[in-house]
CSV table of C-alpha atoms in Angstrom, one decimal:
chain,number,residue,atom,x,y,z
A,1,MET,CA,-7.8,0.4,15.1
A,2,GLY,CA,-10.0,0.5,18.1
A,3,ARG,CA,-13.2,-0.3,16.3
A,4,GLY,CA,-11.8,-3.6,15.1
A,5,ILE,CA,-11.7,-4.9,18.6
A,6,VAL,CA,-15.3,-4.2,19.4
A,7,LEU,CA,-16.9,-7.5,18.4
A,8,LYS,CA,-20.2,-9.3,18.1
A,9,CYS,CA,-20.0,-13.1,18.1
A,10,ILE,CA,-21.1,-14.3,14.6
A,11,ASN,CA,-22.1,-17.7,16.1
A,12,CYS,CA,-24.5,-16.6,18.8
A,13,GLY,CA,-24.8,-12.9,18.5
A,14,GLN,CA,-23.5,-12.1,22.0
A,15,LEU,CA,-21.7,-8.8,22.4
A,16,CYS,CA,-18.2,-9.3,23.6
A,17,GLU,CA,-15.6,-7.0,25.2
A,18,GLY,CA,-12.5,-6.0,23.2
A,19,ASP,CA,-10.0,-8.0,25.4
A,20,GLN,CA,-11.9,-11.3,25.1
A,21,LEU,CA,-10.4,-14.1,23.1
A,22,ASN,CA,-13.5,-16.3,23.3
A,23,CYS,CA,-17.3,-15.7,23.5
A,24,GLU,CA,-18.6,-16.2,27.0
A,25,SER,CA,-21.8,-17.7,25.7
A,26,CYS,CA,-20.6,-20.2,23.1
A,27,GLN,CA,-16.8,-20.1,23.6
A,28,ARG,CA,-16.2,-19.4,19.9
A,29,THR,CA,-12.8,-17.8,19.2
A,30,LEU,CA,-13.3,-14.1,18.5
A,31,HIS,CA,-9.9,-13.6,16.8
A,32,THR,CA,-8.9,-10.5,18.6
A,33,GLU,CA,-5.3,-11.6,19.4
A,34,GLN,CA,-2.8,-8.8,19.0
A,35,GLY,CA,0.8,-8.8,17.9
A,36,GLU,CA,3.4,-6.5,16.5
A,37,GLY,CA,1.2,-3.5,17.4
A,38,CYS,CA,-1.5,-4.5,15.0
A,39,SER,CA,-4.7,-6.5,15.7
A,40,LEU,CA,-5.4,-9.5,13.6
A,41,ILE,CA,-8.5,-7.8,12.1
A,42,ASP,CA,-6.2,-5.0,10.8
A,43,LYS,CA,-4.1,-7.5,9.0
A,44,GLU,CA,-7.1,-9.2,7.4
A,45,LEU,CA,-8.6,-5.8,6.5
A,46,GLU,CA,-5.4,-5.1,4.6
A,47,VAL,CA,-5.8,-8.3,2.7
A,48,TYR,CA,-9.5,-7.6,2.1
A,49,VAL,CA,-9.2,-4.0,1.0
A,50,GLY,CA,-6.1,-4.4,-1.1
A,51,ARG,CA,-3.8,-1.6,-2.3
A,52,GLN,CA,-6.1,1.2,-1.1
A,53,TYR,CA,-6.0,-0.1,2.5
A,54,ARG,CA,-3.8,2.8,3.8
A,55,TYR,CA,-6.3,5.3,2.4
A,56,TYR,CA,-9.3,3.6,4.1
A,57,LYS,CA,-7.3,3.1,7.3
A,58,ARG,CA,-6.8,6.8,7.6
A,59,LYS,CA,-10.4,7.4,7.1
A,60,TRP,CA,-11.5,4.9,9.7
A,61,GLU,CA,-9.0,6.3,12.2
A,62,LEU,CA,-10.5,9.7,11.5
A,63,GLU,CA,-14.0,8.4,12.1
A,64,ASP,CA,-12.9,7.0,15.5
A,65,LYS,CA,-12.0,10.5,16.6
A,66,ARG,CA,-15.4,11.9,15.7
A,67,ILE,CA,-18.6,11.5,17.7
A,68,ALA,CA,-20.8,11.1,14.6
A,69,ARG,CA,-18.2,8.7,13.0
A,70,TRP,CA,-18.1,10.2,9.6
A,71,SER,CA,-15.5,10.8,6.9
A,72,TRP,CA,-15.6,12.1,3.4
A,73,ASN,CA,-15.6,9.8,0.3
A,74,GLY,CA,-15.9,11.8,-2.9
A,75,TRP,CA,-15.8,8.8,-5.2
A,76,ALA,CA,-18.8,7.2,-3.4
A,77,ALA,CA,-20.7,10.5,-3.7
A,78,ILE,CA,-20.0,10.9,-7.4
A,79,PHE,CA,-20.4,7.3,-8.6
A,80,ASN,CA,-22.7,6.0,-5.7
A,81,VAL,CA,-24.0,2.7,-7.2
A,82,GLY,CA,-20.9,2.4,-9.4
A,83,TRP,CA,-18.8,2.6,-6.3
A,84,LEU,CA,-20.8,-0.1,-4.6
A,85,GLY,CA,-20.4,-2.3,-7.6
A,86,TYR,CA,-16.7,-1.6,-7.7
A,87,ARG,CA,-16.4,-2.6,-4.0
A,88,LYS,CA,-18.5,-5.8,-4.7
A,89,TYR,CA,-21.6,-4.7,-2.7
A,90,TYR,CA,-24.2,-5.6,-5.2
A,91,VAL,CA,-27.2,-6.0,-2.8
A,92,PRO,CA,-27.0,-2.4,-1.5
A,93,ALA,CA,-26.6,-1.2,-5.1
A,94,ALA,CA,-29.7,-3.1,-6.2
A,95,LEU,CA,-31.7,-1.8,-3.2
A,96,PHE,CA,-30.5,1.7,-4.1
A,97,LEU,CA,-31.9,1.4,-7.7
A,98,LEU,CA,-35.1,-0.3,-6.6
A,99,LEU,CA,-35.7,2.5,-4.1
A,100,LEU,CA,-35.4,5.2,-6.8
A,101,VAL,CA,-37.7,3.3,-9.2
A,102,ALA,CA,-40.2,2.9,-6.3
A,103,CYS,CA,-40.2,6.6,-5.8
A,104,ASP,CA,-40.8,7.2,-9.5
A,105,ALA,CA,-43.7,4.7,-9.4
A,106,PHE,CA,-45.2,6.3,-6.2
A,107,SER,CA,-45.0,9.8,-7.7
A,108,TYR,CA,-46.6,8.6,-11.0
A,109,TYR,CA,-49.6,6.8,-9.4
A,110,MET,CA,-50.1,9.6,-6.9
A,111,GLY,CA,-50.2,12.2,-9.6
A,112,PHE,CA,-46.9,13.9,-8.5
A,113,ASN,CA,-45.1,13.2,-11.8
A,114,VAL,CA,-44.5,16.9,-12.7
A,115,ALA,CA,-40.7,16.8,-13.4
A,116,LEU,CA,-38.1,19.4,-12.5
A,117,PRO,CA,-36.8,21.3,-15.5
A,118,ILE,CA,-33.6,20.2,-17.3
A,119,ILE,CA,-33.0,17.0,-15.3
A,120,ASN,CA,-36.5,15.6,-16.0
A,121,MET,CA,-36.9,14.0,-12.5
A,122,VAL,CA,-39.8,14.2,-10.1
A,123,PRO,CA,-39.1,16.1,-6.9
A,124,LEU,CA,-39.5,13.2,-4.6
A,125,THR,CA,-36.9,11.1,-6.4
A,126,PHE,CA,-34.6,14.1,-6.7
A,127,LEU,CA,-34.7,14.7,-2.9
A,128,LEU,CA,-34.1,11.0,-2.2
A,129,LEU,CA,-31.2,11.0,-4.6
A,130,VAL,CA,-29.6,14.0,-3.0
A,131,PHE,CA,-30.1,12.5,0.4
A,132,ILE,CA,-28.5,9.2,-0.6
A,133,LEU,CA,-25.6,10.9,-2.4
A,134,PHE,CA,-24.8,13.0,0.7
A,135,GLY,CA,-25.2,10.0,2.9
A,136,MET,CA,-22.9,8.0,0.8
A,137,ALA,CA,-20.3,10.8,0.8
A,138,ILE,CA,-20.0,10.9,4.6
A,139,PHE,CA,-20.9,7.4,5.7
A,140,ALA,CA,-19.6,5.2,2.9
A,141,ASN,CA,-16.3,4.6,4.6
A,142,GLY,CA,-17.9,3.5,7.8
A,143,LEU,CA,-20.4,1.2,6.0
A,144,TYR,CA,-17.5,-0.3,4.0
A,145,TYR,CA,-15.7,-1.1,7.3
A,146,GLN,CA,-18.8,-2.8,8.7
A,147,PHE,CA,-19.4,-4.8,5.5
A,148,ALA,CA,-15.7,-5.9,5.3
A,149,GLU,CA,-15.7,-6.9,9.0
A,150,ARG,CA,-18.8,-9.0,8.6
A,151,ARG,CA,-17.4,-10.8,5.6
A,152,ILE,CA,-14.1,-11.4,7.3
A,153,TYR,CA,-15.7,-12.9,10.4
A,154,ARG,CA,-17.9,-15.1,8.3
A,155,ILE,CA,-14.9,-16.6,6.7
A,156,LYS,CA,-13.0,-16.9,10.0
A,157,ALA,CA,-16.0,-18.7,11.5
A,158,ARG,CA,-15.4,-21.6,9.1
A,159,GLU,CA,-12.1,-22.1,11.0
A,160,ILE,CA,-10.0,-22.9,8.0
A,161,GLN,CA,-6.7,-24.4,9.1
A,162,ASP,CA,-4.7,-23.3,6.0
A,163,GLU,CA,-3.9,-19.6,6.4
A,164,SER,CA,-3.1,-19.2,2.7
A,165,VAL,CA,-6.6,-20.5,1.8
A,166,GLU,CA,-8.2,-18.2,4.3
A,167,ASN,CA,-6.4,-15.2,3.0
A,168,TYR,CA,-7.3,-16.2,-0.5
A,169,LEU,CA,-11.0,-16.3,0.4
A,170,ILE,CA,-10.8,-12.9,2.2
A,171,ARG,CA,-9.0,-11.4,-0.8
A,172,ASP,CA,-11.5,-12.8,-3.2
A,173,SER,CA,-14.5,-11.6,-1.3
A,174,GLY,CA,-13.0,-8.1,-1.0
A,175,GLY,CA,-10.9,-6.0,-3.3
A,176,THR,CA,-12.4,-4.3,-6.3
A,177,SER,CA,-14.2,-5.4,-9.5
A,178,LYS,CA,-14.3,-3.3,-12.6
A,179,MET,CA,-16.8,-5.8,-14.1
A,180,GLY,CA,-19.0,-5.3,-11.1
A,181,ALA,CA,-18.9,-1.6,-11.4
A,182,THR,CA,-19.7,-1.8,-15.2
A,183,ILE,CA,-22.7,-4.2,-14.6
A,184,VAL,CA,-24.1,-2.0,-11.9
A,185,THR,CA,-23.7,1.1,-14.0
A,186,ILE,CA,-25.5,-0.6,-16.9
A,187,LEU,CA,-28.3,-1.6,-14.5
A,188,ALA,CA,-28.6,2.0,-13.3
A,189,VAL,CA,-29.0,3.3,-16.8
A,190,ALA,CA,-31.5,0.5,-17.6
A,191,SER,CA,-33.5,1.4,-14.4
A,192,ILE,CA,-33.7,5.1,-15.6
A,193,PHE,CA,-35.1,4.0,-19.0
A,194,PHE,CA,-37.5,1.6,-17.2
A,195,SER,CA,-38.8,4.3,-14.9
A,196,HIS,CA,-39.3,6.8,-17.7
A,197,PHE,CA,-41.1,4.2,-19.8
A,198,PHE,CA,-43.5,2.7,-17.2
A,199,PHE,CA,-43.7,5.7,-14.9
A,200,PRO,CA,-43.3,8.7,-17.2
A,201,THR,CA,-43.0,12.3,-16.1
A,202,ASP,CA,-45.1,15.1,-17.6
A,203,ARG,CA,-42.2,15.9,-19.9
A,204,ASP,CA,-42.1,12.3,-21.1
A,205,ILE,CA,-45.8,12.3,-21.9
A,206,ILE,CA,-45.6,15.6,-23.7
A,207,GLN,CA,-42.7,14.4,-25.7
A,208,LYS,CA,-44.5,11.2,-26.6
A,209,VAL,CA,-47.4,13.3,-27.9
A,210,ARG,CA,-45.2,15.7,-29.8
A,211,THR,CA,-43.3,12.9,-31.6
A,212,SER,CA,-46.5,10.9,-32.5
A,213,SER,CA,-48.4,11.6,-35.7
A,214,LEU,CA,-52.0,11.9,-36.8
A,215,TYR,CA,-53.6,9.1,-38.7
A,216,GLU,CA,-54.2,11.2,-41.8
A,217,TYR,CA,-50.6,12.6,-41.8
A,218,PRO,CA,-48.3,9.7,-40.8
A,219,PHE,CA,-45.2,11.3,-42.1
A,220,PHE,CA,-45.4,14.5,-40.0
A,221,SER,CA,-45.2,14.5,-36.2
A,222,ILE,CA,-47.8,16.4,-34.2
A,223,GLY,CA,-45.2,18.7,-32.7
A,224,GLU,CA,-43.7,19.5,-36.1
A,225,SER,CA,-47.0,20.3,-37.6
A,226,PHE,CA,-48.5,22.4,-34.8
A,227,GLU,CA,-45.3,24.3,-33.9
A,228,SER,CA,-44.6,25.2,-37.6
A,229,TYR,CA,-48.1,26.6,-38.0
A,230,PHE,CA,-48.7,28.4,-34.7
A,231,ARG,CA,-46.7,31.1,-33.1
A,232,ASN,CA,-45.6,31.0,-29.4
A,233,PRO,CA,-46.2,27.3,-29.1
A,234,GLY,CA,-46.5,25.6,-25.7
A,235,TRP,CA,-47.5,22.3,-24.3
A,236,VAL,CA,-49.3,21.7,-21.0
A,237,TYR,CA,-49.9,18.5,-19.2
A,238,TYR,CA,-52.9,17.8,-17.0
A,239,ARG,CA,-53.7,14.9,-14.7
A,240,GLY,CA,-57.3,14.1,-13.9
A,241,THR,CA,-58.7,12.8,-10.6
A,242,GLU,CA,-59.3,9.3,-12.1
A,243,GLY,CA,-55.8,9.0,-13.7
A,244,LEU,CA,-56.9,10.5,-17.0
A,245,GLU,CA,-54.0,12.3,-18.7
A,246,LEU,CA,-54.3,15.1,-21.1
A,247,VAL,CA,-51.8,17.1,-23.1
A,248,GLU,CA,-52.9,20.5,-24.4
A,249,PHE,CA,-51.3,22.5,-27.1
A,250,GLN,CA,-51.3,26.3,-26.9
A,251,GLY,CA,-50.4,28.7,-29.7
A,252,VAL,CA,-51.3,31.8,-31.6
A,253,SER,CA,-52.4,31.4,-35.3
């Protein structure tokens, strides 16, 4: 693949031409030797990716033919952070979750915590989520290539003499991890509960009031008592200028 021959020296950061074997600045080997119609980075990518290498190779070759360098990855779009965990990219997954929580926090403290119906999510977080999901769908394959290439060159920079040991390290740093996907998914669910607890939406606050009880009637919830007595019940959330929150019940006796 052409993009595997466009290198940046991991020792000094110098940009190098594709036909160079050594960096002109520091003389470090760039590992771009070719043989049997396949560059060395291709062979190591196959070791790194594992059994799905052919799939990703087709995607990368398709990206090389497009100006915007994009290709579709439905699994990354659907599972997003789960896909990142499955491919062992835990830092991007953590940043993804932190960004969503930060949006919830910003919306809450700025008074924009009126949630969208059904999904109970503030508009800012929803827009960011859609943007990230779409971005993951079309750029995940390219990002995966860049991450893989960076990890491979870091391992090769150690100049390990035993090829079997080097391949083991490459294979271990790549591949997939069901445990990683599970842990990241659990963290994603935990972050959702965290956001709704510390940065609640208007629906969260209304529900909290509805399920609480009056001091004189501890065995009956406020929602159950009011909604059974009044007709056409409704709940309205208000946010004051100084952060004061108010839930109003409306109904006809």
